[in-house]
PDB file of C-alpha atoms in Angstrom:
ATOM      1  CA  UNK A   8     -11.172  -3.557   4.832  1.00 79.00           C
ATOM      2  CA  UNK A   9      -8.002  -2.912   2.687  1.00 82.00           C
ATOM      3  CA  UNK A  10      -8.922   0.525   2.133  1.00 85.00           C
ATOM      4  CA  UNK A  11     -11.157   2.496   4.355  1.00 81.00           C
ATOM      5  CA  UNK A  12      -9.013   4.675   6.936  1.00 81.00           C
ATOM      6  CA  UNK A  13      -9.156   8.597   6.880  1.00 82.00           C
ATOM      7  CA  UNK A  14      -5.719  10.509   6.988  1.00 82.00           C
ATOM      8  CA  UNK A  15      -4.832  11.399  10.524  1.00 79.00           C
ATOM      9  CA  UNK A  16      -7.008   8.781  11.430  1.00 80.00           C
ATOM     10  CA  UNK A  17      -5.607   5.569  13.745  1.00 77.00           C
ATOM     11  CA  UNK A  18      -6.798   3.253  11.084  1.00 79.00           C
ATOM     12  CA  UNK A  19      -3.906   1.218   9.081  1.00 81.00           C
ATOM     13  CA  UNK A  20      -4.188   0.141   5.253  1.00 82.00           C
ATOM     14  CA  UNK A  21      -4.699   2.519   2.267  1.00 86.00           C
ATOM     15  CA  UNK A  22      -6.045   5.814   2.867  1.00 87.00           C
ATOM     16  CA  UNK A  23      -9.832   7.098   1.272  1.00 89.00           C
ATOM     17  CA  UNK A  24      -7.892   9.673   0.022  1.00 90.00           C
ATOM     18  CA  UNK A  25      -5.075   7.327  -1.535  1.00 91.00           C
ATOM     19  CA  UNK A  26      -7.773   5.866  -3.314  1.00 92.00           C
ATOM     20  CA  UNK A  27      -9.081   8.583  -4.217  1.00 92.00           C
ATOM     21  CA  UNK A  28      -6.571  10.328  -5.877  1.00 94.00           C
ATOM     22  CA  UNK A  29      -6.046   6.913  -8.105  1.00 95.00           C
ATOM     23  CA  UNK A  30      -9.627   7.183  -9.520  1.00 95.00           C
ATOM     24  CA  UNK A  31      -9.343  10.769 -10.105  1.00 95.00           C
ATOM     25  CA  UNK A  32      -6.122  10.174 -12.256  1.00 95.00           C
ATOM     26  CA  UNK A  33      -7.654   6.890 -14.375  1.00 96.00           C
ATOM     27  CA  UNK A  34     -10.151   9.360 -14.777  1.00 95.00           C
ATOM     28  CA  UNK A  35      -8.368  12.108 -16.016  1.00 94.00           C
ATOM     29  CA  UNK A  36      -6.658   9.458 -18.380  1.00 94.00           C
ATOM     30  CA  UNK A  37     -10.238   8.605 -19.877  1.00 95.00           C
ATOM     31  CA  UNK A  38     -10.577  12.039 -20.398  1.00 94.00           C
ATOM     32  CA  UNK A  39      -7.408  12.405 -21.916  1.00 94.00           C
ATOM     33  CA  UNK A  40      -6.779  15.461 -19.881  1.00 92.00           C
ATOM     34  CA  UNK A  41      -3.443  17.057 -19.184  1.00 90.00           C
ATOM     35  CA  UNK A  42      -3.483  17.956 -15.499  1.00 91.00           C
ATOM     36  CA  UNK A  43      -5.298  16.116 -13.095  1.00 91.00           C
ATOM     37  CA  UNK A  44      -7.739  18.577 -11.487  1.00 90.00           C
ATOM     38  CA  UNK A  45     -10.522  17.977  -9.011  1.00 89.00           C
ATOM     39  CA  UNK A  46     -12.874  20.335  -6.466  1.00 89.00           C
ATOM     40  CA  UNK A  47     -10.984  23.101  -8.997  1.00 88.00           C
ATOM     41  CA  UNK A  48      -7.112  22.346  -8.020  1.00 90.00           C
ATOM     42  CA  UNK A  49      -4.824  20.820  -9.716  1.00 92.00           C
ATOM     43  CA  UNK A  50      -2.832  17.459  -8.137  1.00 91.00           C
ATOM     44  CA  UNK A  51       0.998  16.941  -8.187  1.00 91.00           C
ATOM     45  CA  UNK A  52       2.697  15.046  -9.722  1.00 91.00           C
ATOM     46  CA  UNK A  53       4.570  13.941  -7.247  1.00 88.00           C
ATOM     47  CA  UNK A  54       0.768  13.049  -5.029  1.00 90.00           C
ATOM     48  CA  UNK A  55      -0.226  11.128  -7.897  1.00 92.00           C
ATOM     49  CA  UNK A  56       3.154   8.870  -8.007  1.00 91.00           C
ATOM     50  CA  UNK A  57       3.141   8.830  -4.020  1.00 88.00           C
ATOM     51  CA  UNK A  58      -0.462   7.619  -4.097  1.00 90.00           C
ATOM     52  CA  UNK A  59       0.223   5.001  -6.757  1.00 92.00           C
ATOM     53  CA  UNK A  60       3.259   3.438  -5.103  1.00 89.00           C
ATOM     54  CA  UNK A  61       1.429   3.492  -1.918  1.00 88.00           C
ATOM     55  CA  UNK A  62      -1.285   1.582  -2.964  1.00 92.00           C
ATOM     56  CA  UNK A  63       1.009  -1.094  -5.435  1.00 92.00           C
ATOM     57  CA  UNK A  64       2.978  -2.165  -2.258  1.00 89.00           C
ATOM     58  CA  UNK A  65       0.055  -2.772   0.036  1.00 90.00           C
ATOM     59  CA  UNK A  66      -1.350  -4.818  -2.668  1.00 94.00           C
ATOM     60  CA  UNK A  67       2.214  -6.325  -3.017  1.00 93.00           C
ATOM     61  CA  UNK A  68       2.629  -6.755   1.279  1.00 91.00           C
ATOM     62  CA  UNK A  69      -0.760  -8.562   1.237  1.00 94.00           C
ATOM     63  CA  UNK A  70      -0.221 -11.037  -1.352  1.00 96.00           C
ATOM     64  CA  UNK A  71       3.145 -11.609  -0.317  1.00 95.00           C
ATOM     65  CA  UNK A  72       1.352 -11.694   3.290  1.00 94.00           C
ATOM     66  CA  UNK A  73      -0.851 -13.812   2.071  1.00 95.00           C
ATOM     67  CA  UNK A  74       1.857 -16.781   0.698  1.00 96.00           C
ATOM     68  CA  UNK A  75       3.499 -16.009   3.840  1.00 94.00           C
ATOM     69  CA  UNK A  76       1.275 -17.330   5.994  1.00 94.00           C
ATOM     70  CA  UNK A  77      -0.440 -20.077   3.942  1.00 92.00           C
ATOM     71  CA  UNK A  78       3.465 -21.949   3.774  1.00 93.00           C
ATOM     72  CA  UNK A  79       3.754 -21.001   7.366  1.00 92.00           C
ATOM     73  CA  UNK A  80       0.645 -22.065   8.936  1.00 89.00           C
ATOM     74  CA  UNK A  81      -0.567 -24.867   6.437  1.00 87.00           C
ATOM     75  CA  UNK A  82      -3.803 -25.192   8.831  1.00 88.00           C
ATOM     76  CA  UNK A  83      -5.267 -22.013   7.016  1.00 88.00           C
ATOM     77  CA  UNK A  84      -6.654 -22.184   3.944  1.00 91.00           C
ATOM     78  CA  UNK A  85      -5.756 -19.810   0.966  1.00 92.00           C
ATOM     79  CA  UNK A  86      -8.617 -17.314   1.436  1.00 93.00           C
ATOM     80  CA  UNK A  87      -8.268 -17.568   5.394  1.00 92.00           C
ATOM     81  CA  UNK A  88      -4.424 -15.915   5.335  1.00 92.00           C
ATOM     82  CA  UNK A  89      -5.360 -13.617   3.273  1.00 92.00           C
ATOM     83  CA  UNK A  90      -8.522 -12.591   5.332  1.00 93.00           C
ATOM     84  CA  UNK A  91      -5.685 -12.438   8.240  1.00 93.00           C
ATOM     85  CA  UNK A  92      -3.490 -10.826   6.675  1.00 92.00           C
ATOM     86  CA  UNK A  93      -5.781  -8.088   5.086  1.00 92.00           C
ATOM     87  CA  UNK A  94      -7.150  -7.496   8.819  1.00 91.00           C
ATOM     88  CA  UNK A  95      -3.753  -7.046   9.938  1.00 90.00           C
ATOM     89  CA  UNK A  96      -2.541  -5.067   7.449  1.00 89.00           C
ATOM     90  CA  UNK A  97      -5.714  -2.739   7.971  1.00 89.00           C
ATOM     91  CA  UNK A  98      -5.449  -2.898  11.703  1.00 84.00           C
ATOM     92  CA  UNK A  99      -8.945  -3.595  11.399  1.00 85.00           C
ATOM     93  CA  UNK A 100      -9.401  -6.529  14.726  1.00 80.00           C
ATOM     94  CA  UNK A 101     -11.504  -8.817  12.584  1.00 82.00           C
ATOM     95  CA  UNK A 102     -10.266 -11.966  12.852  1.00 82.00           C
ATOM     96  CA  UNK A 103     -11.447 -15.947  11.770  1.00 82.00           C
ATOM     97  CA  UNK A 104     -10.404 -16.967  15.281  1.00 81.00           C
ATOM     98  CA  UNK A 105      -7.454 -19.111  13.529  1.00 78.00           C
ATOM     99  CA  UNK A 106      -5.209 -16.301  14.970  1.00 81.00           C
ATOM    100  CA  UNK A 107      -4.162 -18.325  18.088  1.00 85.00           C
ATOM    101  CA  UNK A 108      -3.137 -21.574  16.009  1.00 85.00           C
ATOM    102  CA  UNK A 109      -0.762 -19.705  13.709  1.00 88.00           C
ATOM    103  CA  UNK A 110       2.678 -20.611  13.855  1.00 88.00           C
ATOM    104  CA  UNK A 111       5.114 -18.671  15.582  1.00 91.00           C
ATOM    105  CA  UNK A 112       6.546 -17.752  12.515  1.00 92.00           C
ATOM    106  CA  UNK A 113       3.309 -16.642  11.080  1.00 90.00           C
ATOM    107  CA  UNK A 114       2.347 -14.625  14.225  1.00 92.00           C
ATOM    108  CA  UNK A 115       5.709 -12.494  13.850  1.00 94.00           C
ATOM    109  CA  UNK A 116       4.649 -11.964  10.110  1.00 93.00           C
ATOM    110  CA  UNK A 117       1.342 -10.872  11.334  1.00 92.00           C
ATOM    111  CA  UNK A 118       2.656  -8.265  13.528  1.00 92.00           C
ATOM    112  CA  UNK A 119       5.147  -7.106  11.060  1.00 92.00           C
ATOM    113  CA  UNK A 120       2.112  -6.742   8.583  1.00 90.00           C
ATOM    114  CA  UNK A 121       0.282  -4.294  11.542  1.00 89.00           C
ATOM    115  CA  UNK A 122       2.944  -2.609  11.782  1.00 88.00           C
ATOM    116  CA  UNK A 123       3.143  -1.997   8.128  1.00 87.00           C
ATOM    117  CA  UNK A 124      -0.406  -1.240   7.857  1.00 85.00           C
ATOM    118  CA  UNK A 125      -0.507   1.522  10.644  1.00 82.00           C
ATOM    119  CA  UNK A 126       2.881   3.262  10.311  1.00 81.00           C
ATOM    120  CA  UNK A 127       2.741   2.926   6.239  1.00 76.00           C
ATOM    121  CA  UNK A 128       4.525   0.783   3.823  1.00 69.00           C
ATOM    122  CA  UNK A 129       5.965   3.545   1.815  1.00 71.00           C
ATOM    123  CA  UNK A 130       6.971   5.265   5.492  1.00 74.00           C
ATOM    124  CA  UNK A 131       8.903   1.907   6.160  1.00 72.00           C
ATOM    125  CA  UNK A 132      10.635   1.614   2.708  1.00 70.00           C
ATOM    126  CA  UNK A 133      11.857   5.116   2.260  1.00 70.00           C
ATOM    127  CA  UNK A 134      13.047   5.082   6.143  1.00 70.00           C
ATOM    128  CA  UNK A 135      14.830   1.758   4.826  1.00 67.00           C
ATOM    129  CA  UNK A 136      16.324   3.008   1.618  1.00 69.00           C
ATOM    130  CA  UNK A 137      19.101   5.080   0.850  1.00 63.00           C
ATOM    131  CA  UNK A 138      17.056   7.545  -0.508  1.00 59.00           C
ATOM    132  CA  UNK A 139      17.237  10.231   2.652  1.00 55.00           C
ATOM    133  CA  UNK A 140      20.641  10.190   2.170  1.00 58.00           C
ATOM    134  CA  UNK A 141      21.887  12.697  -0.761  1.00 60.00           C
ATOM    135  CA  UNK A 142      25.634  11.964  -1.699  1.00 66.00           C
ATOM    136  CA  UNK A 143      25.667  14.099  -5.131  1.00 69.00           C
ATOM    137  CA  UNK A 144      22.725  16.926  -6.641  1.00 70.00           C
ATOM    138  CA  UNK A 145      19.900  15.456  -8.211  1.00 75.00           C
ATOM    139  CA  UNK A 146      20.481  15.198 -12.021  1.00 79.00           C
ATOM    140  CA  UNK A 147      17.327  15.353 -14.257  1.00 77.00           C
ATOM    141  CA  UNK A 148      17.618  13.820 -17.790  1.00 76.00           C
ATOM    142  CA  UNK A 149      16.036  15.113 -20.496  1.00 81.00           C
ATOM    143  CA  UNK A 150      12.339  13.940 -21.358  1.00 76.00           C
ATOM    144  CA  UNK A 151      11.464  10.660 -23.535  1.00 75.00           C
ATOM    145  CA  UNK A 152       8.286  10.020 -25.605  1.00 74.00           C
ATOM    146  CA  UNK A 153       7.679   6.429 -26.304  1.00 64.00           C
ATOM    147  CA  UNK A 154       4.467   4.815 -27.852  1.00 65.00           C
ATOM    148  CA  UNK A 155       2.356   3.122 -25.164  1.00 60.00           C
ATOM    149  CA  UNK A 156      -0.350   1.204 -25.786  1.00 59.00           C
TER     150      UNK A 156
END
């Protein structure tokens, strides 16, 4: 239910393709290849960070979500919130049928989290940011190595 949704579809949540493109990078890391190629092309690396930080704050929104609602609506259990807010998030319509006793609070929450789900969360943070807004050129520092492991 979190991921699922074809680009250009009207489904909310993580993309196939967002997905995707995450498995195709841990396996080019396996590999210990360079570039990260697939059907013969070669992926930015600017798609591969987009992709990653797309999918690290839905996880992020839904356990977050998921807290939310839990201190908000203490009628739902743990794994109930998060079924909510996962559905929400995903604009998926499932529900537990709890929907009606959440707080008003936790129904605001729950349409924030649609909202999230179907417009994007990176959409929502970069329209939020400062980041559209350039005051000086971009400067680019040299390259670091460090040992990771």
């Amino acid at each position: 239910m979190f991921i699922g949704a074809s680009p250009a579809s009207t489904g909310g949540g993580i993309k196939t393709t967002t997905l995707a493109t995450l498995l195709i990078t841990v396996k080019s890391f396996i590999l210990g290849k360079e570039d990260i190629e697939v059907y013969e092309r070669r992926l930015s690396t600017s798609t591969v960070r987009k992709s990653l930080g797309i999918f690290f704050i839905g996880i992020v929104v839904v356990v977050f979500g998921t807290l939310i609602i839990s201190v908000t609506s203490p009628n739902f259990t743990l794994v109930e919130a998060g079924f909510e807010v996962v559905s929400a998030f995903a604009t998926v319509g499932s529900s537990i049928g709890g929907s009606p006793t959440l707080s008003t609070l936790g129904k605001m929450f729950i349409i924030l989290f649609m909202f999230m789900g179907r417009v994007g969360s990176l959409t929502i943070f970069m329209a939020l940011s400062s980041r559209g807004i350039k005051k000086n050129p971009p400067i680019r520092y040299p390259e670091g190595k460090i040992i990771v492991g």
